[in-house]
Amino acid sequence: MGQAIWLDFISRELLESGELRRLVREGVTGVTSNPTIFQKAISSGSTYDDQIRQLAREGADARAIYTALATRDITEAADTLRPVYDETQGRDGYVSIEVDPALAHDTDGTLAEARRWFQSIDRPNVMIKVPATPEGVPAVQTLIAEGVNVNVTLIFAIDTYEQVMSAYIEGLRARQAAGKPLSTVGSVASFFVSRVDTLVDKLLDQHADAGDTSFGGVRGQAAIANARIAYDRFKHVFEGEGFAALRRARARVQRPLWASTSTKNPAYPDTKYVDALIGPDTVNTLPPATLEAARDHAMPARTIDMDVDRAYAVIE
């Protein structure tokens, strides 16, 4: 169907047990992480204890310890996925690590930390997660121009997504003007899905409690509609003439990545945000439980561009 499946999880146990290698053999082509995932991994079990003790003896503070632990895991994961990166000529095989969320509203701080991660891990298939905040988007443009792979994260709104695509394209143009290759730069735009339904459904419940049931027909539909509109905008931008010159220069499209695709509402099917968002030039990053559910009973069919007119109507 042209969709890549990435794993939204990382841990030392996943790496040392060979589980990630198994998942890669079975078709997983990337890994995403965030500080919350690392926090859960580090606090579960004892696989990090020896390294933590050694770092503490050396006088490392909490931040330095986290950096060392994350660097080791991301580097090993990147090495595990390197064959995928090579076989797909840089289309897949990426491992994402996020800049400190405290820097979300600090462009210069984001740039400094993104460069630091990219240089210290020193793998061509590491991707730095940068939030799509007003301060993060300019950093995306600069990083792309510098050749840093970027996973633009925390995208919820279509207008924000338009800004993200523009930043990517302007970054590529700056890189091209500097005479640097475009084919070596990868980027995805992470559109958060289930959390949209969580918020919208809550608002719909409030309307219903107040006696207004006119919006009841869109319950559980806003997230998928929002993502389908995003894909429609993606096609308009990257299949259009505005990207043609960059495409001829071997630039890659910035694929939409569907994030937050585990269902938060137990009343919804566990593969709701998998089945409805399948299509070419997309990525879906799945936590382990959702990945297993998808392998067991997902419905593999192109669905991302179904009922697009209805999607616009739902959001409007």
XYZ file of N, CA and C in Angstrom, residues 86-276:
573
model
N 19.809 1.691 3.935
C 20.602 1.495 2.720
C 19.756 0.895 1.593
N 18.940 -0.104 1.928
C 18.142 -0.784 0.902
C 17.090 0.137 0.292
N 16.562 1.052 1.106
C 15.528 1.970 0.604
C 16.119 3.294 0.134
N 17.444 3.355 0.100
C 18.160 4.568 -0.337
C 17.728 5.791 0.469
N 17.590 5.575 1.782
C 17.304 6.678 2.685
C 15.846 7.043 2.827
N 14.970 6.261 2.251
C 13.537 6.544 2.413
C 13.064 6.142 3.805
N 13.536 4.994 4.288
C 13.157 4.499 5.615
C 14.404 4.082 6.374
N 14.195 3.444 7.524
C 15.314 3.021 8.352
C 15.747 4.048 9.378
N 14.877 5.012 9.677
C 15.229 6.095 10.598
C 14.865 5.760 12.046
N 15.628 6.364 12.955
C 15.332 6.321 14.389
C 15.252 7.761 14.873
N 14.144 8.112 15.501
C 13.913 9.504 15.919
C 14.185 9.700 17.399
N 14.823 10.815 17.715
C 15.001 11.237 19.103
C 14.594 12.701 19.214
N 13.964 13.047 20.313
C 13.326 14.357 20.454
C 14.204 15.346 21.215
N 14.177 16.588 20.760
C 14.838 17.636 21.535
C 14.067 17.838 22.836
N 14.715 18.408 23.816
C 14.109 18.648 25.123
C 12.813 19.446 24.958
N 11.676 18.919 25.440
C 10.412 19.661 25.325
C 10.460 21.053 25.947
N 11.364 21.259 26.897
C 11.487 22.583 27.515
C 11.964 23.635 26.519
N 12.481 23.185 25.376
C 12.980 24.113 24.353
C 11.941 24.396 23.272
N 10.711 23.966 23.476
C 9.681 24.076 22.444
C 9.447 25.504 21.974
N 9.739 26.482 22.836
C 9.512 27.883 22.472
C 10.826 28.665 22.411
N 11.895 27.939 22.069
C 13.232 28.528 22.005
C 13.898 28.052 20.712
N 13.876 28.888 19.693
C 14.428 28.494 18.395
C 15.915 28.187 18.486
N 16.676 29.080 19.090
C 18.123 28.882 19.170
C 18.466 27.659 20.011
N 17.748 27.473 21.114
C 17.984 26.307 21.953
C 17.664 25.014 21.224
N 16.577 25.022 20.466
C 16.209 23.849 19.671
C 17.283 23.532 18.646
N 17.767 24.559 17.960
C 18.816 24.351 16.965
C 20.067 23.759 17.596
N 20.464 24.308 18.729
C 21.686 23.834 19.386
C 21.551 22.376 19.804
N 20.411 22.026 20.401
C 20.252 20.643 20.862
C 20.090 19.680 19.695
N 19.363 20.076 18.661
C 19.205 19.207 17.492
C 20.558 18.921 16.847
N 21.368 19.952 16.702
C 22.701 19.752 16.128
C 23.542 18.843 17.022
N 23.421 19.042 18.314
C 24.206 18.236 19.254
C 23.834 16.753 19.149
N 22.533 16.455 19.131
C 22.107 15.058 18.994
C 22.598 14.481 17.660
N 22.407 15.222 16.587
C 22.745 14.716 15.257
C 24.239 14.441 15.133
N 25.039 15.329 15.700
C 26.487 15.166 15.609
C 27.007 14.087 16.551
N 26.443 13.996 17.756
C 26.966 13.035 18.726
C 26.572 11.606 18.376
N 25.372 11.408 17.861
C 24.961 10.060 17.459
C 25.654 9.672 16.155
N 25.812 10.632 15.257
C 26.643 10.461 14.063
C 26.232 9.244 13.228
N 24.955 9.175 12.931
C 24.438 8.142 12.037
C 23.568 8.828 10.980
N 23.681 8.433 9.719
C 22.893 9.114 8.683
C 21.398 8.866 8.807
N 21.022 7.837 9.576
C 19.608 7.483 9.704
C 19.031 7.846 11.067
N 19.632 8.825 11.734
C 18.995 9.378 12.930
C 18.179 10.588 12.494
N 17.029 10.750 13.114
C 16.112 11.837 12.768
C 15.784 12.587 14.055
N 15.895 13.894 14.030
C 15.689 14.704 15.225
C 14.259 15.228 15.245
N 13.568 14.982 16.349
C 12.183 15.442 16.484
C 12.161 16.882 16.989
N 11.505 17.727 16.222
C 11.371 19.148 16.548
C 9.882 19.483 16.569
N 9.396 20.151 17.613
C 7.959 20.438 17.687
C 7.533 21.520 16.706
N 6.294 21.402 16.230
C 5.765 22.367 15.261
C 5.171 23.584 15.956
N 5.947 24.165 16.849
C 5.554 25.403 17.519
C 5.983 26.590 16.663
N 5.495 27.793 16.964
C 5.952 28.959 16.201
C 7.462 29.135 16.238
N 8.089 28.675 17.322
C 9.547 28.778 17.435
C 10.247 27.556 16.843
N 9.547 26.432 16.798
C 10.148 25.219 16.261
C 10.200 25.193 14.745
N 9.179 25.739 14.098
C 9.109 25.684 12.635
C 10.302 26.378 11.968
N 10.729 27.573 12.413
C 11.934 28.164 11.810
C 13.174 27.294 11.996
N 13.241 26.592 13.128
C 14.371 25.690 13.355
C 14.364 24.554 12.341
N 13.176 24.077 11.995
C 13.064 23.020 10.985
C 13.689 23.478 9.671
N 13.351 24.665 9.237
C 13.879 25.184 7.972
C 15.403 25.242 7.994
N 15.964 25.739 9.095
C 17.420 25.848 9.208
C 18.076 24.476 9.228
N 17.506 23.551 9.981
C 18.095 22.213 10.095
C 18.065 21.474 8.765
N 16.962 21.582 8.041
C 16.889 20.939 6.724
C 17.962 21.516 5.806
N 18.130 22.830 5.829
C 19.163 23.467 5.004
C 20.551 22.954 5.364
N 20.749 22.604 6.636
C 22.041 22.103 7.098
C 22.218 20.605 6.850
N 21.158 19.925 6.422
C 21.265 18.496 6.156
C 20.924 17.607 7.324
N 20.250 18.161 8.325
C 19.818 17.377 9.484
C 18.449 16.775 9.185
N 18.306 15.476 9.364
C 17.008 14.825 9.184
C 16.074 15.258 10.306
N 14.841 15.619 9.969
C 13.925 16.170 10.966
C 12.574 15.457 10.925
N 12.128 15.065 12.102
C 10.766 14.584 12.322
C 10.031 15.731 13.013
N 9.166 16.415 12.267
C 8.443 17.552 12.844
C 7.246 16.996 13.606
N 7.205 17.222 14.896
C 6.237 16.537 15.744
C 5.211 17.499 16.330
N 4.188 16.902 16.921
C 3.115 17.660 17.587
C 2.346 18.553 16.614
N 1.986 17.988 15.471
C 1.130 18.696 14.516
C -0.310 18.245 14.736
N -1.181 19.193 14.957
C -2.602 18.904 15.152
C -3.475 19.597 14.113
N -3.094 20.800 13.710
C -3.947 21.636 12.867
C -3.414 21.718 11.439
N -4.331 21.841 10.486
C -3.949 21.902 9.077
C -3.117 23.142 8.776
N -3.453 24.279 9.381
C -2.670 25.483 9.090
C -1.236 25.339 9.586
N -1.055 24.668 10.726
C 0.306 24.388 11.203
C 1.037 23.481 10.222
N 0.336 22.481 9.728
C 0.936 21.559 8.767
C 1.386 22.288 7.500
N 0.599 23.239 7.043
C 0.992 24.036 5.875
C 2.308 24.767 6.146
N 2.458 25.299 7.352
C 3.696 25.994 7.720
C 4.878 25.028 7.756
N 4.631 23.815 8.228
C 5.689 22.805 8.311
C 6.163 22.419 6.909
N 5.232 22.180 6.006
C 5.618 21.836 4.631
C 6.400 22.977 3.989
N 5.962 24.202 4.234
C 6.661 25.360 3.680
C 8.079 25.460 4.229
N 8.238 25.218 5.533
C 9.569 25.278 6.143
C 10.493 24.230 5.539
N 9.966 23.041 5.315
C 10.763 21.973 4.706
C 11.212 22.371 3.300
N 10.279 22.869 2.515
C 10.597 23.241 1.134
C 11.590 24.402 1.088
N 11.396 25.396 1.939
C 12.331 26.527 1.959
C 13.710 26.082 2.427
N 13.753 25.131 3.359
C 15.031 24.586 3.789
C 15.747 23.877 2.654
N 14.990 23.112 1.865
C 15.577 22.441 0.702
C 16.088 23.449 -0.320
N 15.324 24.509 -0.547
C 15.752 25.522 -1.517
C 17.039 26.205 -1.076
N 17.137 26.476 0.222
C 18.367 27.085 0.737
C 19.542 26.130 0.582
N 19.280 24.855 0.809
C 20.336 23.857 0.667
C 20.762 23.739 -0.795
N 19.795 23.759 -1.685
C 20.100 23.684 -3.114
C 20.906 24.902 -3.559
N 20.533 26.077 -3.064
C 21.243 27.305 -3.431
C 22.689 27.279 -2.963
N 22.935 26.529 -1.878
C 24.299 26.410 -1.356
C 25.088 25.313 -2.062
N 24.465 24.673 -3.052
C 25.154 23.646 -3.816
C 25.286 22.317 -3.103
N 24.423 22.060 -2.131
C 24.499 20.819 -1.354
C 23.455 19.816 -1.840
N 23.732 18.523 -1.691
C 22.803 17.502 -2.201
C 21.494 17.476 -1.413
N 20.403 17.225 -2.125
C 19.094 17.160 -1.487
C 18.692 15.730 -1.144
N 19.263 14.761 -1.831
C 18.831 13.370 -1.667
C 19.241 12.770 -0.333
N 20.122 13.444 0.389
C 20.603 12.903 1.663
C 19.782 13.376 2.860
N 18.770 14.190 2.634
C 17.980 14.759 3.731
C 16.613 14.085 3.790
N 16.257 13.601 4.971
C 14.953 12.982 5.160
C 14.128 13.749 6.173
N 12.813 13.740 5.981
C 11.935 14.411 6.939
C 10.547 13.789 6.887
N 9.901 13.753 8.041
C 8.493 13.374 8.136
C 7.785 14.438 8.959
N 6.478 14.528 8.760
C 5.655 15.479 9.512
C 4.667 14.679 10.348
N 4.863 14.679 11.657
C 4.078 13.822 12.554
C 2.771 14.484 12.952
N 1.698 13.949 12.403
C 0.347 14.444 12.655
C -0.262 13.589 13.752
N -0.637 14.221 14.858
C -1.190 13.466 15.987
C -2.678 13.215 15.752
N -3.094 11.975 15.945
C -4.411 11.554 15.490
C -5.400 11.366 16.635
N -5.213 10.342 17.451
C -6.258 9.979 18.422
C -6.554 11.092 19.417
N -5.567 11.906 19.702
C -5.794 12.980 20.677
C -6.797 14.009 20.157
N -6.913 14.107 18.832
C -7.920 15.008 18.264
C -9.318 14.517 18.620
N -9.548 13.213 18.463
C -10.852 12.667 18.849
C -11.092 12.807 20.347
N -10.055 12.620 21.138
C -10.210 12.758 22.589
C -10.742 14.142 22.941
N -10.166 15.166 22.329
C -10.592 16.542 22.610
C -11.964 16.835 22.016
N -12.151 16.495 20.744
C -13.409 16.826 20.074
C -14.574 16.060 20.686
N -14.363 14.782 20.984
C -15.444 13.999 21.597
C -15.853 14.580 22.946
N -14.874 15.068 23.686
C -15.186 15.698 24.977
C -16.052 16.941 24.772
N -15.711 17.738 23.774
C -16.511 18.931 23.476
C -17.917 18.553 23.016
N -18.014 17.495 22.223
C -19.327 17.035 21.773
C -20.174 16.563 22.946
N -19.533 15.888 23.899
C -20.257 15.452 25.098
C -20.787 16.649 25.876
N -19.988 17.696 25.947
C -20.432 18.898 26.657
C -21.635 19.530 25.963
N -21.609 19.548 24.631
C -22.762 20.065 23.877
C -23.996 19.202 24.132
N -23.793 17.877 24.123
C -24.919 16.971 24.341
C -25.504 17.146 25.733
N -24.628 17.316 26.726
C -25.099 17.515 28.101
C -25.913 18.798 28.222
N -25.603 19.767 27.353
C -26.335 21.038 27.369
C -27.592 20.984 26.504
N -27.861 19.803 25.940
C -29.072 19.630 25.148
C -28.903 19.801 23.657
N -27.672 20.057 23.202
C -27.417 20.245 21.772
C -26.855 18.949 21.201
N -27.650 18.224 20.455
C -27.211 16.948 19.883
C -26.943 17.050 18.381
N -26.860 18.262 17.861
C -26.729 18.448 16.410
C -25.391 17.965 15.859
N -24.380 17.829 16.751
C -23.062 17.397 16.285
C -22.798 15.918 16.547
N -23.793 15.210 17.033
C -23.581 13.821 17.438
C -23.075 12.925 16.332
N -23.406 13.255 15.075
C -23.011 12.413 13.967
C -21.537 12.428 13.642
N -20.776 13.322 14.242
C -19.340 13.390 13.942
C -18.489 12.849 15.087
N -19.117 12.281 16.081
C -18.353 11.716 17.194
C -17.417 10.618 16.670
N -16.160 10.690 17.080
C -15.183 9.694 16.660
C -14.731 9.824 15.221
N -15.057 10.920 14.563
C -14.693 11.093 13.153
C -13.702 12.225 12.907
N -13.535 13.114 13.861
C -12.723 14.311 13.629
C -11.258 13.981 13.357
N -10.703 13.034 14.089
C -9.276 12.733 13.944
C -8.955 12.190 12.562
N -9.739 11.231 12.114
C -9.502 10.643 10.796
C -9.752 11.675 9.704
N -10.804 12.467 9.861
C -11.082 13.523 8.879
C -9.924 14.507 8.799
N -9.402 14.902 9.941
C -8.281 15.839 9.989
C -7.060 15.271 9.268
N -6.777 13.989 9.508
C -5.629 13.347 8.872
C -5.830 13.220 7.363
N -7.036 12.906 6.947
C -7.291 12.786 5.505
C -7.170 14.131 4.795
N -7.575 15.186 5.458
C -7.376 16.524 4.886
C -5.882 16.828 4.784
N -5.138 16.450 5.818
C -3.688 16.657 5.785
C -3.070 15.934 4.591
N -3.507 14.719 4.341
C -2.969 13.966 3.201
C -3.349 14.630 1.880
N -4.552 15.153 1.815
C -4.984 15.877 0.622
C -4.092 17.094 0.374
N -3.749 17.809 1.447
C -2.852 18.962 1.323
C -1.437 18.508 0.956
N -1.003 17.395 1.517
C 0.305 16.827 1.174
C 0.400 16.571 -0.329
N -0.601 15.921 -0.889
C -0.580 15.631 -2.326
C -0.583 16.916 -3.147
N -1.368 17.877 -2.721
C -1.438 19.152 -3.446
C -0.066 19.823 -3.499
N 0.656 19.782 -2.374
C 1.958 20.457 -2.300
C 3.042 19.666 -3.023
N 3.166 18.375 -2.716
C 4.326 17.627 -3.190
C 4.138 16.996 -4.570
N 2.910 16.955 -5.054
C 2.689 16.496 -6.422
C 2.516 17.673 -7.382
N 2.580 18.885 -6.840
C 2.362 20.077 -7.649
C 3.634 20.630 -8.269
N 3.447 21.661 -9.068
C 4.568 22.278 -9.773
C 5.535 22.976 -8.822
N 5.044 23.410 -7.663
C 5.907 24.108 -6.723
C 7.047 23.265 -6.194
N 6.872 21.934 -6.221
C 7.919 21.032 -5.741
C 8.675 20.380 -6.898
N 8.243 20.639 -8.120
C 8.778 19.910 -9.272
C 10.288 20.067 -9.427
N 10.790 21.292 -9.292
C 12.229 21.517 -9.472
C 13.034 20.795 -8.400
N 12.531 20.804 -7.184
C 13.219 20.095 -6.106
C 13.167 18.590 -6.337
N 12.038 18.111 -6.828
C 11.911 16.683 -7.122
C 12.924 16.267 -8.181
N 13.096 17.098 -9.183
C 14.088 16.792 -10.230
C 15.504 16.789 -9.670
N 15.716 17.540 -8.596
C 17.031 17.584 -7.943
C 17.176 16.481 -6.894
N 16.232 15.514 -6.922
C 16.269 14.313 -6.077
C 15.892 14.587 -4.628
N 15.157 15.664 -4.394
C 14.638 15.893 -3.042
C 13.540 14.882 -2.745
N 13.450 14.519 -1.489
C 12.395 13.601 -1.055
C 11.170 14.395 -0.629
N 10.014 13.783 -0.779
C 8.826 14.397 -0.192
C 8.913 14.250 1.322
N 8.265 15.150 2.020
C 8.178 15.063 3.480
C 6.890 14.300 3.800
N 7.044 13.008 4.076
C 5.854 12.176 4.252
C 5.090 12.524 5.529
N 3.762 12.466 5.475
C 2.990 12.555 6.717
C 3.210 11.288 7.544
N 3.409 11.472 8.818
C 3.532 10.355 9.750
C 2.362 10.426 10.722
N 1.598 9.359 10.799
C 0.468 9.316 11.732
C 0.977 8.860 13.091
N 0.889 9.750 14.057
C 1.346 9.471 15.422
C 0.139 9.456 16.351
N 0.347 8.987 17.565
C -0.750 8.863 18.526
C -1.884 8.060 17.894
N -1.539 6.860 17.406
C -2.520 6.042 16.690
C -3.057 4.885 17.520
N -2.714 4.837 18.793
C -3.403 3.900 19.687
C -4.704 4.561 20.122
N -5.750 3.777 20.261
C -7.040 4.359 20.636
C -7.044 4.694 22.122
N -7.515 5.886 22.437
C -7.627 6.311 23.831
C -9.005 5.979 24.405
N -9.991 5.820 23.521
C -11.355 5.492 23.937
C -11.561 3.989 23.778
N -11.783 3.254 24.875
C -11.931 1.795 24.766
C -13.141 1.361 23.948
N -14.056 2.283 23.688
C -15.224 1.943 22.866
C -14.868 1.848 21.386
N -13.707 2.363 21.003
C -13.301 2.344 19.601
C -12.441 1.110 19.315
N -12.488 0.580 18.100
C -11.628 -0.554 17.744
C -10.155 -0.203 17.932
N -9.359 -1.195 18.322
C -7.957 -0.902 18.634
C -7.121 -0.591 17.401
N -7.638 -0.874 16.219
C -6.913 -0.508 14.997
C -7.651 0.584 14.202
N -8.479 1.341 14.889
C -9.267 2.407 14.245
C -8.388 3.360 13.447
N -7.263 3.783 14.044
C -6.410 4.782 13.408
C -5.304 4.148 12.571
N -5.386 2.838 12.416
C -4.529 2.126 11.468
C -5.313 1.876 10.185
N -6.470 1.253 10.333
C -7.274 0.866 9.172
C -7.676 2.053 8.300
N -7.945 3.194 8.915
C -8.525 4.328 8.182
C -7.501 5.240 7.529
